[in-house]
mmCIF file of C-alpha atoms in Angstrom:
data_model
loop_
_atom_site.group_PDB
_atom_site.id
_atom_site.type_symbol
_atom_site.label_atom_id
_atom_site.label_comp_id
_atom_site.label_asym_id
_atom_site.label_seq_id
_atom_site.Cartn_x
_atom_site.Cartn_y
_atom_site.Cartn_z
ATOM 1 C CA MET C 1 18.139 8.389 4.144
ATOM 2 C CA ARG C 2 20.027 7.654 7.343
ATOM 3 C CA TRP C 3 21.434 11.193 7.461
ATOM 4 C CA PHE C 4 18.243 13.053 6.515
ATOM 5 C CA MET C 5 15.040 10.996 6.598
ATOM 6 C CA ARG C 6 15.508 9.105 9.863
ATOM 7 C CA PRO C 7 16.433 12.237 11.868
ATOM 8 C CA LEU C 8 13.444 14.034 10.331
ATOM 9 C CA VAL C 9 11.012 11.250 11.192
ATOM 10 C CA THR C 10 12.530 10.947 14.677
ATOM 11 C CA ARG C 11 11.797 14.624 15.407
ATOM 12 C CA LEU C 12 8.414 14.792 13.691
ATOM 13 C CA PRO C 13 5.862 16.070 16.243
ATOM 14 C CA TRP C 14 2.935 13.648 16.134
ATOM 15 C CA THR C 15 0.232 16.016 17.328
ATOM 16 C CA PRO C 16 -3.176 16.412 15.681
ATOM 17 C CA PHE C 17 -2.409 20.073 14.918
ATOM 18 C CA THR C 18 0.963 19.592 13.221
ATOM 19 C CA LEU C 19 -0.171 16.483 11.350
ATOM 20 C CA ARG C 20 -2.863 18.505 9.615
ATOM 21 C CA PHE C 21 -0.048 20.027 7.567
ATOM 22 C CA ALA C 22 1.417 16.646 6.585
ATOM 23 C CA VAL C 23 -0.879 16.513 3.577
ATOM 24 C CA LEU C 24 1.149 19.360 2.067
ATOM 25 C CA LEU C 25 3.862 16.807 1.329
ATOM 26 C CA ASP C 26 1.788 15.713 -1.639
ATOM 27 C CA LEU C 27 2.274 19.146 -3.203
ATOM 28 C CA ALA C 28 6.027 18.547 -3.232
ATOM 29 C CA GLY C 29 5.295 15.297 -5.046
ATOM 30 C CA ALA C 30 4.572 17.372 -8.147
ATOM 31 C CA LEU C 31 8.344 17.446 -8.616
ATOM 32 C CA MET C 32 8.285 13.676 -9.214
ATOM 33 C CA VAL C 33 7.263 13.825 -12.860
ATOM 34 C CA PRO C 34 5.834 10.533 -14.186
ATOM 35 C CA PRO C 35 7.712 8.753 -16.977
ATOM 36 C CA ARG C 36 7.197 9.973 -20.523
ATOM 37 C CA GLY C 37 4.115 8.469 -22.122
ATOM 38 C CA THR C 38 2.128 8.281 -18.871
ATOM 39 C CA ARG C 39 -1.549 9.167 -19.107
ATOM 40 C CA VAL C 40 -3.467 10.474 -16.065
ATOM 41 C CA ALA C 41 -7.217 11.077 -15.783
ATOM 42 C CA ARG C 42 -9.124 12.323 -12.756
ATOM 43 C CA VAL C 43 -11.970 10.201 -11.403
ATOM 44 C CA ARG C 44 -15.222 11.669 -10.122
ATOM 45 C CA GLY C 45 -17.936 10.113 -8.018
ATOM 46 C CA LEU C 46 -15.962 9.073 -4.927
ATOM 47 C CA ALA C 47 -15.878 10.763 -1.537
ATOM 48 C CA CYS C 48 -12.104 11.095 -1.896
ATOM 49 C CA GLY C 49 -9.703 11.937 -4.690
ATOM 50 C CA ALA C 50 -8.710 9.338 -7.270
ATOM 51 C CA GLU C 51 -7.151 9.108 -10.703
ATOM 52 C CA TRP C 52 -6.489 6.606 -13.442
ATOM 53 C CA VAL C 53 -2.803 6.184 -14.231
ATOM 54 C CA ARG C 54 -1.762 4.418 -17.425
ATOM 55 C CA GLY C 55 1.899 3.753 -18.020
ATOM 56 C CA LYS C 56 3.482 4.071 -21.434
ATOM 57 C CA GLY C 57 1.872 1.738 -23.933
ATOM 58 C CA VAL C 58 -1.004 0.679 -21.653
ATOM 59 C CA PRO C 59 -4.243 0.954 -23.627
ATOM 60 C CA ALA C 60 -7.498 2.318 -22.281
ATOM 61 C CA GLY C 61 -10.423 -0.018 -21.828
ATOM 62 C CA THR C 62 -8.560 -3.099 -20.624
ATOM 63 C CA ARG C 63 -10.550 -5.683 -18.680
ATOM 64 C CA THR C 64 -8.027 -5.771 -15.806
ATOM 65 C CA ALA C 65 -6.898 -3.085 -13.371
ATOM 66 C CA ILE C 66 -4.872 -2.447 -10.226
ATOM 67 C CA LEU C 67 -6.437 -0.596 -7.289
ATOM 68 C CA TYR C 68 -3.651 1.235 -5.448
ATOM 69 C CA PHE C 69 -3.497 2.859 -2.000
ATOM 70 C CA HIS C 70 -0.521 5.124 -1.270
ATOM 71 C CA GLY C 71 1.604 5.049 1.873
ATOM 72 C CA GLY C 72 2.561 7.913 4.166
ATOM 73 C CA GLY C 73 1.921 6.792 7.738
ATOM 74 C CA PHE C 74 -1.836 7.359 7.342
ATOM 75 C CA VAL C 75 -1.219 11.135 7.503
ATOM 76 C CA ALA C 76 0.796 12.167 4.434
ATOM 77 C CA CYS C 77 1.478 11.705 0.705
ATOM 78 C CA GLY C 78 -1.108 11.275 -2.019
ATOM 79 C CA LEU C 79 -1.642 11.061 -5.754
ATOM 80 C CA ARG C 80 1.368 13.193 -6.715
ATOM 81 C CA THR C 81 3.990 11.566 -4.498
ATOM 82 C CA HIS C 82 3.220 8.096 -5.848
ATOM 83 C CA ARG C 83 2.303 8.843 -9.459
ATOM 84 C CA ARG C 84 5.775 8.090 -10.860
ATOM 85 C CA MET C 85 6.032 4.692 -9.160
ATOM 86 C CA ILE C 86 2.442 3.814 -9.976
ATOM 87 C CA ALA C 87 3.017 4.632 -13.657
ATOM 88 C CA ARG C 88 5.911 2.182 -13.649
ATOM 89 C CA ILE C 89 3.753 -0.474 -12.008
ATOM 90 C CA SER C 90 1.061 0.131 -14.630
ATOM 91 C CA GLN C 91 3.548 -0.292 -17.450
ATOM 92 C CA ALA C 92 5.041 -3.428 -15.885
ATOM 93 C CA ALA C 93 1.596 -4.979 -15.445
ATOM 94 C CA GLY C 94 0.207 -3.782 -18.767
ATOM 95 C CA MET C 95 -2.951 -2.499 -17.092
ATOM 96 C CA PRO C 96 -4.249 0.818 -15.736
ATOM 97 C CA VAL C 97 -4.046 1.682 -12.053
ATOM 98 C CA LEU C 98 -6.770 3.407 -10.077
ATOM 99 C CA SER C 99 -4.816 5.449 -7.519
ATOM 100 C CA VAL C 100 -6.896 6.444 -4.494
ATOM 101 C CA ALA C 101 -6.275 9.447 -2.219
ATOM 102 C CA TYR C 102 -8.279 8.129 0.718
ATOM 103 C CA ARG C 103 -9.076 10.608 3.477
ATOM 104 C CA MET C 104 -6.471 10.513 6.220
ATOM 105 C CA GLN C 105 -5.924 10.975 9.924
ATOM 106 C CA PRO C 106 -6.279 13.056 12.010
ATOM 107 C CA ARG C 107 -9.065 14.650 9.958
ATOM 108 C CA VAL C 108 -11.091 11.421 9.847
ATOM 109 C CA PRO C 109 -11.009 8.138 11.808
ATOM 110 C CA ILE C 110 -9.215 5.124 10.325
ATOM 111 C CA GLU C 111 -12.595 3.518 9.647
ATOM 112 C CA THR C 112 -13.298 6.291 7.122
ATOM 113 C CA SER C 113 -9.998 5.621 5.346
ATOM 114 C CA ILE C 114 -10.873 1.936 5.078
ATOM 115 C CA ARG C 115 -14.357 2.794 3.843
ATOM 116 C CA ASP C 116 -12.953 5.079 1.131
ATOM 117 C CA CYS C 117 -10.835 2.175 -0.119
ATOM 118 C CA VAL C 118 -13.752 -0.275 -0.055
ATOM 119 C CA ASP C 119 -15.883 2.262 -1.916
ATOM 120 C CA ALA C 120 -13.177 2.623 -4.578
ATOM 121 C CA TYR C 121 -13.298 -1.142 -5.086
ATOM 122 C CA ARG C 122 -17.091 -1.001 -5.206
ATOM 123 C CA TRP C 123 -16.826 1.786 -7.803
ATOM 124 C CA LEU C 124 -14.582 -0.375 -9.989
ATOM 125 C CA LEU C 125 -17.118 -3.186 -9.830
ATOM 126 C CA GLY C 126 -19.814 -0.716 -10.832
ATOM 127 C CA GLU C 127 -17.683 0.299 -13.826
ATOM 128 C CA GLY C 128 -17.862 -3.246 -15.164
ATOM 129 C CA TYR C 129 -14.768 -4.844 -13.667
ATOM 130 C CA GLU C 130 -15.173 -8.192 -11.973
ATOM 131 C CA GLY C 131 -13.392 -9.080 -8.767
ATOM 132 C CA ARG C 132 -11.157 -11.525 -10.650
ATOM 133 C CA ASP C 133 -10.004 -8.619 -12.839
ATOM 134 C CA VAL C 134 -8.725 -6.417 -9.993
ATOM 135 C CA VAL C 135 -5.466 -6.572 -8.054
ATOM 136 C CA VAL C 136 -5.452 -4.553 -4.827
ATOM 137 C CA ALA C 137 -2.070 -3.017 -3.987
ATOM 138 C CA GLY C 138 -0.452 -0.497 -1.687
ATOM 139 C CA ASP C 139 2.698 0.443 0.171
ATOM 140 C CA SER C 140 3.336 0.949 3.898
ATOM 141 C CA ALA C 141 0.087 2.402 5.319
ATOM 142 C CA GLY C 142 -1.389 1.702 1.894
ATOM 143 C CA GLY C 143 -0.188 -1.882 2.307
ATOM 144 C CA TYR C 144 -2.256 -2.031 5.487
ATOM 145 C CA LEU C 145 -5.252 -0.818 3.481
ATOM 146 C CA ALA C 146 -4.516 -3.354 0.728
ATOM 147 C CA PHE C 147 -5.367 -6.013 3.322
ATOM 148 C CA ALA C 148 -7.989 -4.145 5.349
ATOM 149 C CA ALA C 149 -10.099 -3.078 2.356
ATOM 150 C CA PRO C 150 -10.551 -6.593 0.884
ATOM 151 C CA LEU C 151 -11.340 -7.985 4.352
ATOM 152 C CA HIS C 152 -14.061 -5.358 4.830
ATOM 153 C CA ALA C 153 -15.254 -5.781 1.231
ATOM 154 C CA LEU C 154 -15.706 -9.512 1.758
ATOM 155 C CA ARG C 155 -17.661 -8.796 4.938
ATOM 156 C CA ASP C 156 -19.911 -6.526 2.855
ATOM 157 C CA GLY C 157 -20.565 -9.349 0.387
ATOM 158 C CA LEU C 158 -18.395 -8.012 -2.426
ATOM 159 C CA PRO C 159 -16.463 -10.496 -4.584
ATOM 160 C CA ARG C 160 -12.889 -11.446 -3.805
ATOM 161 C CA PRO C 161 -10.268 -9.556 -5.833
ATOM 162 C CA ALA C 162 -7.795 -11.446 -7.979
ATOM 163 C CA GLY C 163 -4.791 -10.737 -5.795
ATOM 164 C CA ILE C 164 -3.073 -8.464 -3.289
ATOM 165 C CA ALA C 165 0.356 -6.872 -3.759
ATOM 166 C CA ALA C 166 1.699 -5.273 -0.579
ATOM 167 C CA LEU C 167 4.922 -3.246 -0.496
ATOM 168 C CA SER C 168 6.479 -2.957 2.978
ATOM 169 C CA PRO C 169 3.030 -3.265 4.572
ATOM 170 C CA PHE C 170 2.150 -2.175 8.093
ATOM 171 C CA THR C 171 -0.020 -5.042 9.354
ATOM 172 C CA ASP C 172 0.342 -5.270 13.147
ATOM 173 C CA LEU C 173 -0.779 -2.557 15.585
ATOM 174 C CA ASP C 174 1.541 -3.983 18.240
ATOM 175 C CA ILE C 175 4.758 -1.958 17.927
ATOM 176 C CA GLU C 176 6.795 -3.879 20.513
ATOM 177 C CA PRO C 177 7.863 -6.690 18.108
ATOM 178 C CA LYS C 178 9.152 -4.046 15.689
ATOM 179 C CA ILE C 179 11.131 -2.305 18.422
ATOM 180 C CA ALA C 180 12.636 -5.654 19.436
ATOM 181 C CA HIS C 181 13.434 -6.675 15.845
ATOM 182 C CA ALA C 182 17.074 -6.871 14.770
ATOM 183 C CA ASN C 183 16.344 -4.295 12.056
ATOM 184 C CA ALA C 184 15.317 -1.574 14.535
ATOM 185 C CA PRO C 185 18.841 -0.043 14.645
ATOM 186 C CA LEU C 186 19.452 -0.759 10.944
ATOM 187 C CA ASP C 187 16.431 0.872 9.308
ATOM 188 C CA PRO C 188 17.652 4.102 7.655
ATOM 189 C CA PHE C 189 14.145 5.554 7.450
ATOM 190 C CA ILE C 190 11.787 4.482 10.247
ATOM 191 C CA PRO C 191 12.665 4.775 13.960
ATOM 192 C CA ALA C 192 10.573 1.922 15.353
ATOM 193 C CA HIS C 193 9.645 3.617 18.623
ATOM 194 C CA ARG C 194 7.982 6.529 16.782
ATOM 195 C CA MET C 195 5.420 4.110 15.399
ATOM 196 C CA ARG C 196 3.837 4.148 18.856
ATOM 197 C CA ASP C 197 2.850 7.749 18.124
ATOM 198 C CA MET C 198 1.359 6.731 14.785
ATOM 199 C CA VAL C 199 -0.818 4.079 16.416
ATOM 200 C CA ARG C 200 -1.769 6.438 19.247
ATOM 201 C CA VAL C 201 -2.926 9.158 16.817
ATOM 202 C CA CYS C 202 -4.348 7.044 13.994
ATOM 203 C CA PHE C 203 -5.863 4.176 15.991
ATOM 204 C CA PRO C 204 -6.979 5.833 19.242
ATOM 205 C CA GLY C 205 -8.433 3.372 21.710
ATOM 206 C CA ALA C 206 -8.151 0.426 19.315
ATOM 207 C CA ALA C 207 -7.471 -3.028 20.749
ATOM 208 C CA LEU C 208 -4.183 -4.321 19.352
ATOM 209 C CA ASP C 209 -5.845 -7.601 18.393
ATOM 210 C CA ASP C 210 -9.014 -6.130 16.841
ATOM 211 C CA PRO C 211 -9.498 -8.321 13.732
ATOM 212 C CA TRP C 212 -11.170 -5.485 11.812
ATOM 213 C CA LEU C 213 -8.336 -3.044 12.460
ATOM 214 C CA CYS C 214 -5.314 -5.349 12.740
ATOM 215 C CA PRO C 215 -4.961 -7.565 9.645
ATOM 216 C CA VAL C 216 -2.631 -10.136 11.236
ATOM 217 C CA HIS C 217 -5.447 -11.010 13.674
ATOM 218 C CA ALA C 218 -8.193 -11.232 11.047
ATOM 219 C CA ASP C 219 -9.740 -14.322 9.509
ATOM 220 C CA LEU C 220 -7.587 -14.356 6.373
ATOM 221 C CA GLY C 221 -8.942 -17.500 4.749
ATOM 222 C CA GLY C 222 -11.017 -15.662 2.131
ATOM 223 C CA LEU C 223 -8.181 -13.520 0.779
ATOM 224 C CA PRO C 224 -6.728 -14.072 -2.717
ATOM 225 C CA PRO C 225 -3.127 -14.940 -3.681
ATOM 226 C CA THR C 226 -0.758 -12.377 -2.235
ATOM 227 C CA LEU C 227 2.656 -10.931 -3.025
ATOM 228 C CA ILE C 228 4.505 -9.190 -0.194
ATOM 229 C CA GLN C 229 7.737 -7.280 -0.806
ATOM 230 C CA ALA C 230 9.942 -5.800 1.904
ATOM 231 C CA GLY C 231 13.487 -4.566 2.288
ATOM 232 C CA SER C 232 15.813 -6.822 4.258
ATOM 233 C CA ILE C 233 16.958 -3.985 6.565
ATOM 234 C CA GLU C 234 13.639 -2.259 7.260
ATOM 235 C CA VAL C 235 11.825 -2.530 10.564
ATOM 236 C CA LEU C 236 8.518 -3.411 8.857
ATOM 237 C CA ARG C 237 10.141 -6.637 7.723
ATOM 238 C CA ALA C 238 8.684 -7.932 11.001
ATOM 239 C CA ASP C 239 5.141 -7.167 9.799
ATOM 240 C CA ALA C 240 5.792 -8.589 6.327
ATOM 241 C CA GLU C 241 7.075 -11.873 7.735
ATOM 242 C CA LEU C 242 4.271 -12.167 10.296
ATOM 243 C CA MET C 243 1.587 -11.460 7.684
ATOM 244 C CA ALA C 244 3.089 -14.023 5.300
ATOM 245 C CA GLU C 245 3.118 -16.569 8.129
ATOM 246 C CA ARG C 246 -0.523 -15.887 9.018
ATOM 247 C CA LEU C 247 -1.615 -16.050 5.369
ATOM 248 C CA GLY C 248 0.148 -19.366 4.928
ATOM 249 C CA ALA C 249 -1.518 -20.737 8.060
ATOM 250 C CA ALA C 250 -4.888 -19.669 6.621
ATOM 251 C CA GLY C 251 -4.208 -21.508 3.363
ATOM 252 C CA VAL C 252 -3.778 -18.362 1.274
ATOM 253 C CA PRO C 253 -1.062 -18.622 -1.412
ATOM 254 C CA CYS C 254 1.553 -16.026 -0.472
ATOM 255 C CA THR C 255 4.941 -15.098 -1.893
ATOM 256 C CA LEU C 256 7.211 -13.117 0.429
ATOM 257 C CA GLN C 257 10.150 -11.351 -1.214
ATOM 258 C CA LEU C 258 12.873 -9.846 0.994
ATOM 259 C CA TRP C 259 15.125 -7.600 -1.059
ATOM 260 C CA GLU C 260 18.689 -7.611 0.197
ATOM 261 C CA GLY C 261 20.008 -4.318 1.547
ATOM 262 C CA GLN C 262 16.844 -2.406 0.675
ATOM 263 C CA ALA C 263 14.931 0.050 2.856
ATOM 264 C CA HIS C 264 11.260 0.861 3.352
ATOM 265 C CA VAL C 265 9.286 1.088 0.056
ATOM 266 C CA PHE C 266 12.501 1.080 -1.960
ATOM 267 C CA GLN C 267 10.400 0.742 -5.120
ATOM 268 C CA ILE C 268 9.572 4.451 -4.957
ATOM 269 C CA PHE C 269 13.297 5.197 -5.236
ATOM 270 C CA ALA C 270 13.633 3.182 -8.447
ATOM 271 C CA ASP C 271 15.440 6.084 -10.120
ATOM 272 C CA LEU C 272 18.321 5.434 -7.717
ATOM 273 C CA SER C 273 17.895 1.719 -7.165
ATOM 274 C CA ARG C 274 17.946 -0.954 -9.838
ATOM 275 C CA GLU C 275 16.404 -3.273 -7.254
ATOM 276 C CA GLY C 276 13.370 -0.996 -7.254
ATOM 277 C CA LEU C 277 12.898 -1.489 -10.981
ATOM 278 C CA ALA C 278 13.329 -5.246 -10.635
ATOM 279 C CA ALA C 279 10.787 -5.358 -7.810
ATOM 280 C CA ILE C 280 8.285 -3.402 -9.908
ATOM 281 C CA ARG C 281 8.706 -5.943 -12.702
ATOM 282 C CA GLU C 282 7.865 -8.652 -10.165
ATOM 283 C CA ILE C 283 4.703 -6.779 -9.170
ATOM 284 C CA GLY C 284 3.705 -6.499 -12.820
ATOM 285 C CA ALA C 285 4.279 -10.207 -13.426
ATOM 286 C CA PHE C 286 2.221 -11.075 -10.337
ATOM 287 C CA ALA C 287 -0.675 -8.854 -11.462
ATOM 288 C CA ARG C 288 -0.691 -10.406 -14.933
ATOM 289 C CA ASP C 289 -0.540 -13.920 -13.513
ATOM 290 C CA VAL C 290 -3.440 -13.633 -11.050
ATOM 291 C CA THR C 291 -5.706 -11.851 -13.570
ATOM 292 C CA ALA C 292 -4.942 -14.207 -16.462
ATOM 293 C CA PRO C 293 -8.057 -15.937 -17.828
ATOM 294 C CA GLU C 294 -8.405 -19.450 -16.523
ATOM 295 C CA PRO C 295 -7.629 -22.008 -19.254
ATOM 296 C CA ARG C 296 -10.571 -23.929 -20.572
ATOM 297 C CA SER C 297 -10.811 -27.576 -19.591
ATOM 298 C CA ARG C 298 -10.333 -30.175 -22.303
ATOM 299 C CA ALA C 299 -13.911 -31.269 -21.845
ATOM 300 C CA ALA C 300 -15.052 -27.778 -22.802
#
C-alpha cells in the first residue's frame, strides 16, 4: 500500500471532471468474488442502487438486518468493491446486509447522499423491520454516513436503530488535526493533506462545525450503542478517537477498537490480514448483541 496506493492517492487529481470517472472503480470490484455460498439479490424502489447480501448459511426472512454504506472518499467504490467484505460481515452476524450504493459527489451534493441513506433506512422500516432490528454500518466515507444518516433519520422522526458499527470513519470536516496527527507520516494509504481536496469538492462552502454535516459537532445523545474500529497507524484514527470521545460525553455507549499495525479499512483486506477476519467477527458479535431480544422481566 505504501508503494502503490499512497502515491496513487497523492497524485489523484481532485477535479469535478476527473472524479466523474472514479465510479468506474466499482467495475474493477467485480474481480473481488464473494465467498462461496453468498447470496445476492437486487433491491428495487430506491433512488439509488442497493442489494441484499446474505453470507453463507444466513437464512432469508430474518427479523434483523445490517444497513451498510460503502467507503470510497464519497466519489468511488460501490456494491461490487465491498460485496466480499459485506458477505463476511453478514456471515459473522448471522443476518442479511442491505448494501446501499448511494449517489456520490460530484454528481450530487452531499445532502443527496445522506438522503439516499436515510431513505434506505426508511425502506427497511417499510419492509417490516423495526429500528431495534437494524444495525447501521459503514467504512470510511460510509462510516461518516453511518453517523449522519441516523442523525438525520432521528430528526425526521424515525426510530433509533439498534446500533452503529463504523470502520475507520471520517467524522470531522476539519482536516488540520489529521495533518498534525502522529499517524500522518505513517499512514500507508491516505496522505492527510489530500483530504482538504475531498472536503473542498464534496462539502463546498460547508461550515466545519455544521452539526448536520459534521458528526463530531452534532447532538449525539439520541444515537444507539456504537462500535468504532480503526487501524493504529491510519490518519483517520484521529477521527475515530474524537468521535468516541464525543459519544462518551453524550452518554452513548461506545466501544473503540484500535487494531495494532493496521491501515485504513483493513477489514476489506481480510484475505491478506488475519486481523481483518478477527475484526469482522467483532462486528458480527456486536450486531448480534445489540439486536438480541430484551430478556423478559421476572414479573412478566
